[in-house]
Amino acid sequence: MAQWTSAVGAAQLARLLTSQQDRPAGPGTKRPPAYRALADGIRLLVLEGRVPVAARLPAERELALALSVSRTTVAAAYEALRAEGFLESRRGAGSWTAVPAGNPLPARGLEPLPPEALGSVIDLGTAALPAPEPWLTRAVQGALEELPPYAHTHGDYPAGLPALRSMIAERYTAHGIPTMPEQIMVTTGAMGAIDAICHLFAGRGERIAVESPSYANILQLMREAGARLVPVAMAEGLTGWDVDRWRQVLREAAPRLAYVVADFHNPTGALADEDQRRRLVDAARSAGTVLVADETMSELWLDPDVEMPRPVCAFDPAGSTVITVGSASKAFWAGMRIGWVRAAPDVIRSLVAARAYADLGTPVLEQLAVNWLFGTGGWEQAVEVRRAQARENRDALVTAVRRELPDWEFEVPQGGLTLWVRTGGLSGSRLAEAGERVGVRVPSGPRFGVDGAFEGYVRLPFTVGGAVAEEAAVRLAAAARLVESGVSGGGESVRPFVA
């Protein structure tokens, strides 16, 4: 029986390999043999999670043709990977990727670092901060006081608790966007909301237009749902959205859905202005595309002079084109898994009906906690604590990175939780691998792109400050030196394979 669970085609693997960028070898630097460079390239793709474990690799002859190298080179690379435990083979079944015994499986998304590793590794993988106390404790205590009447019911509220739906609708209305409770569904985090939307609107094989770069976990969610992702490049720096390009892509590709993060975009930190928002909605409406606006970062402005534009849904108040996704996880605490959808009532009814085959509903106690925060003013005070913490962390991280890594380039966003950093010509994937050796965990740029893009970037979240931010920058600089010297995991050369 074959031991592989998916397959990587020769053309796809060739694209992934040749997308690996690095600095040119300096004078006197000895490049490894072609087979060794190819083996290192495949190994890195597995460790970085861009080629999954148990994925069947193309036959030697097919890959040799795709890379324009000899079959002997591919055969030698495969043999080296087998010797190192990164490849397994069986006659008649082919060869498939593996990890050596004792090595952890590569993360496919941006999972938080296990708590037991926090003492030795600085985690820059997840853009999430500790809870803003005492507001978490107070919210849970308030929820417990409100719980008894609900405890006498079945506890299943597929659309969300009526009280919380009404509270969320009132908040939109207070922002000048009239909203009824029937336009709100409470979900298990923003991920649960977007998963439900994708399953309703974009079945397997449907196109979804996405920003490039975009939020890694959402991209992975859409891939696993069978969507065909259509990337639309972001403009340089913090200028954000090239709406003419969006209009062209929506018209020519006719995607069923489009996904945007207009408020302090993850990972770049860009903030769409009102004109960009209006034109994005117009372009989606003209193309017949449903525009999913992720506003989970919308309350995380960090500078006092930021003038927040109206929400994207303000330009489509009836909800016929725009579906808005919100969440308590970024603005309050990642452990508070409460999200919501704002859309037209018929869309909400369809999402609720489909939920019977998914998770049935969202935990009642957490909904009551968020409702308590919204109803008492605790939310605003907690978010202000969060802004102050993120602002302090951002400033400390920016100062430390500029000091330790002056060749790295980035623009400082006015809000959100992340820096999008060009790494001075170094491979982001190799930096991530080298970072594991020196005790700093950082996600590489390709996690935020489609098909190997953004190899020359990493994302740095505002999750650490003070002395920890300074130490994180020192360790990143150490990882950069390892990559520059051509050394990473296992002490082997990690220069990219170039066909």
mmCIF file of N, CA, C and O in Angstrom, residues 65 90 100 190 327 387 462 486 499:
data_model
loop_
_atom_site.group_PDB
_atom_site.id
_atom_site.type_symbol
_atom_site.label_atom_id
_atom_site.label_comp_id
_atom_site.label_asym_id
_atom_site.label_seq_id
_atom_site.Cartn_x
_atom_site.Cartn_y
_atom_site.Cartn_z
ATOM 1 N N LEU A 65 13.431 16.671 -16.298
ATOM 2 C CA LEU A 65 12.970 17.458 -17.443
ATOM 3 C C LEU A 65 12.477 18.834 -17.010
ATOM 4 O O LEU A 65 12.768 19.842 -17.664
ATOM 5 N N ARG A 90 9.252 3.160 -2.193
ATOM 6 C CA ARG A 90 8.888 1.749 -2.307
ATOM 7 C C ARG A 90 8.691 1.448 -3.777
ATOM 8 O O ARG A 90 8.045 2.217 -4.495
ATOM 9 N N PRO A 100 12.684 13.010 9.575
ATOM 10 C CA PRO A 100 13.448 12.022 10.336
ATOM 11 C C PRO A 100 12.835 11.778 11.703
ATOM 12 O O PRO A 100 12.155 12.640 12.261
ATOM 13 N N ALA A 190 -12.925 34.445 13.853
ATOM 14 C CA ALA A 190 -12.986 34.870 12.456
ATOM 15 C C ALA A 190 -12.717 33.703 11.510
ATOM 16 O O ALA A 190 -13.287 33.635 10.413
ATOM 17 N N SER A 327 -14.091 40.053 14.921
ATOM 18 C CA SER A 327 -13.643 39.082 15.917
ATOM 19 C C SER A 327 -13.160 39.789 17.166
ATOM 20 O O SER A 327 -12.693 40.933 17.115
ATOM 21 N N ARG A 387 -4.004 48.534 22.753
ATOM 22 C CA ARG A 387 -3.316 49.485 21.861
ATOM 23 C C ARG A 387 -2.000 49.960 22.483
ATOM 24 O O ARG A 387 -0.969 50.027 21.807
ATOM 25 N N PHE A 462 4.128 42.364 16.705
ATOM 26 C CA PHE A 462 4.401 43.179 17.897
ATOM 27 C C PHE A 462 4.002 42.411 19.160
ATOM 28 O O PHE A 462 3.164 42.865 19.945
ATOM 29 N N GLY A 486 25.895 30.478 4.466
ATOM 30 C CA GLY A 486 25.501 29.255 3.775
ATOM 31 C C GLY A 486 25.309 28.086 4.696
ATOM 32 O O GLY A 486 25.364 26.938 4.273
ATOM 33 N N ALA A 499 17.712 25.941 -11.151
ATOM 34 C CA ALA A 499 17.777 25.057 -12.325
ATOM 35 C C ALA A 499 18.544 25.706 -13.453
ATOM 36 O O ALA A 499 18.519 26.910 -13.626
#
